[in-house]
Coordinates of C-alpha atoms in Angstrom, one line a residue:
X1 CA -10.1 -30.2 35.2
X2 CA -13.2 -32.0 34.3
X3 CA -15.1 -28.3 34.3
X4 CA -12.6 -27.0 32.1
X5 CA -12.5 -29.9 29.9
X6 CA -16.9 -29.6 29.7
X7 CA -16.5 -25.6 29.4
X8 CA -14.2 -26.4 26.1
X9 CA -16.2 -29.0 24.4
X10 CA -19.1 -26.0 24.7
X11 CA -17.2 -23.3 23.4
X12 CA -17.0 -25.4 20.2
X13 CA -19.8 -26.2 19.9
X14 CA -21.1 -22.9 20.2
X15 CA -18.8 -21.8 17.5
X16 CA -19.6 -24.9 15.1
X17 CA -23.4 -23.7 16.1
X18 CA -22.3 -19.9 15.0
X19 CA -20.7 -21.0 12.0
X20 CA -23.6 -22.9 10.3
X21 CA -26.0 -20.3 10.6
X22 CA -23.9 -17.8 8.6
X23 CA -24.1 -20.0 5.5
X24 CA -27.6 -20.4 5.9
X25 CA -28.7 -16.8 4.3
X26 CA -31.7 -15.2 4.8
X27 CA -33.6 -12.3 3.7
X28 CA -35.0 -11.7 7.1
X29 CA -32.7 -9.0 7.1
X30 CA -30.5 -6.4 4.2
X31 CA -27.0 -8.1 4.6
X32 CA -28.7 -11.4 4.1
X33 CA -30.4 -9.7 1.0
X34 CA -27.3 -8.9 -0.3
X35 CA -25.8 -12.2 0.6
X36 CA -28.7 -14.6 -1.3
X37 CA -28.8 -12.0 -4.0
X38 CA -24.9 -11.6 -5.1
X39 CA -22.9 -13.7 -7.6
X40 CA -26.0 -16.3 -8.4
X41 CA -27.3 -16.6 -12.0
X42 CA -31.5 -15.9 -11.5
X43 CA -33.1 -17.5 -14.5
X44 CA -37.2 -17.8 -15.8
X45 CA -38.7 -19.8 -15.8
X46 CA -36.0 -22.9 -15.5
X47 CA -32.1 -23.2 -15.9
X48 CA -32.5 -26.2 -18.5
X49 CA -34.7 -23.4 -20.8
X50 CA -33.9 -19.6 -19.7
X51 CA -36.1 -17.3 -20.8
X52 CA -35.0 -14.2 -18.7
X53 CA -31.6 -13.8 -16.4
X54 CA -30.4 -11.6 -13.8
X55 CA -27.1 -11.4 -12.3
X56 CA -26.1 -8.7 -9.7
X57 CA -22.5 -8.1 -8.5
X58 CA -20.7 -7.1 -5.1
X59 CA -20.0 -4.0 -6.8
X60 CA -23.8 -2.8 -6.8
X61 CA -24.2 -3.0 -10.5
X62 CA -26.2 -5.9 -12.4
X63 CA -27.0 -6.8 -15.7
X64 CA -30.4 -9.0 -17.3
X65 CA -31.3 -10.4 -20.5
X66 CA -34.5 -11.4 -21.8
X67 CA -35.7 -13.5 -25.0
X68 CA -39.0 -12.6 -24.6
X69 CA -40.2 -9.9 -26.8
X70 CA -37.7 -9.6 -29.3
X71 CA -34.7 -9.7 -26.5
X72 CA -33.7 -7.4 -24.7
X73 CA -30.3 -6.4 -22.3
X74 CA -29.8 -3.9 -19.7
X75 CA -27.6 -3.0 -16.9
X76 CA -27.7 -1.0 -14.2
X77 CA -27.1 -0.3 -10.2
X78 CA -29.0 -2.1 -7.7
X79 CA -29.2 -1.5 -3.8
X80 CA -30.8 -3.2 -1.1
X81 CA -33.3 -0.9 0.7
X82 CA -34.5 -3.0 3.2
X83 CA -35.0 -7.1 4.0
X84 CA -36.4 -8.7 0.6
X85 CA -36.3 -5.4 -1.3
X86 CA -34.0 -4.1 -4.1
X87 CA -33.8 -1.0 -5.5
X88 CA -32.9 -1.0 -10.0
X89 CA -31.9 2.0 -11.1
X90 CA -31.0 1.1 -15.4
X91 CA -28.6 2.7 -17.1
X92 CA -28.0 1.0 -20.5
X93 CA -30.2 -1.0 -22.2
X94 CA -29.7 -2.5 -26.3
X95 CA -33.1 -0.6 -27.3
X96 CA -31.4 2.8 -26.4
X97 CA -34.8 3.6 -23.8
X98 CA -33.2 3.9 -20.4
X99 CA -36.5 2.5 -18.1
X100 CA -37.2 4.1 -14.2
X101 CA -36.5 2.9 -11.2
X102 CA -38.1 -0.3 -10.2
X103 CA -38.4 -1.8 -7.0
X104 CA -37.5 -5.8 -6.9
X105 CA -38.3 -8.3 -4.0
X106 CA -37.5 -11.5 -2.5
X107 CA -39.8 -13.6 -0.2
X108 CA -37.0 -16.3 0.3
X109 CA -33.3 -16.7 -1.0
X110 CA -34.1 -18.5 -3.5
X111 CA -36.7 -16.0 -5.1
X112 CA -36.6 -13.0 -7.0
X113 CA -39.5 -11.5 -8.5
X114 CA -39.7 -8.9 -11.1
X115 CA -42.6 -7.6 -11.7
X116 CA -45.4 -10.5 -11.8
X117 CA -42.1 -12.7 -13.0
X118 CA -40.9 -14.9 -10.3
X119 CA -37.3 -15.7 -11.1
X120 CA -35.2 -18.9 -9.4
X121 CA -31.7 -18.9 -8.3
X122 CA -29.1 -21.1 -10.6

């Protein structure tokens, strides 16, 4: 009885152990990409005074906004290639000039960078 009683304790703990690392995302690997990436506003260079803005769906599609230059929108389909890297393929921006593929990457869930622009989760 008393092994049965020890072997149970274990068993939960092992799944309370289990359940804590799946909300601790990671890029280390592309579903934890996806994971840190999805449904989180990414704003430069602060929340309190947003300059630029990503947001990318479950659906694979995203859309940014920029101040900077005159201001800007776009939207698109994005794709994780591998750990820390996303693939943007644009298909409407407000100019009307449809830019090409770019390659986006993350060094931790909480970064994004875009180009020499690091951008922070919200």
């Amino acid at each position: 009885m008393k092994n049965i009683f020890c072997y149970m304790i274990l068993t939960l703990f092992a799944v309370a152990c289990g359940d804590s690392s799946k909300t601790s995302a990671s890029v280390e690997t592309t579903e934890g990409t996806k994971s840190c990436l999805i449904g989180y506003d990414w704003v430069y260079p602060s929340t309190s005074n947003p300059r630029g803005a990503w947001k990318f769906s479950s659906d694979g599609t995203f859309n940014s906004s920029t101040t900077m230059f005159g201001g800007m929108s776009a939207w698109g389909n994005w794709s994780v290639t591998s750990s820390g890297k996303i693939q943007i393929s644009y298909t409407k921006t407000t100019e009307g000039k449809i830019p090409g593929n770019q390659m986006l990457t993350m060094s931790s869930c909480n970064n994004l960078r875009v180009g020499s622009t690091n951008y922070l989760k919200d």
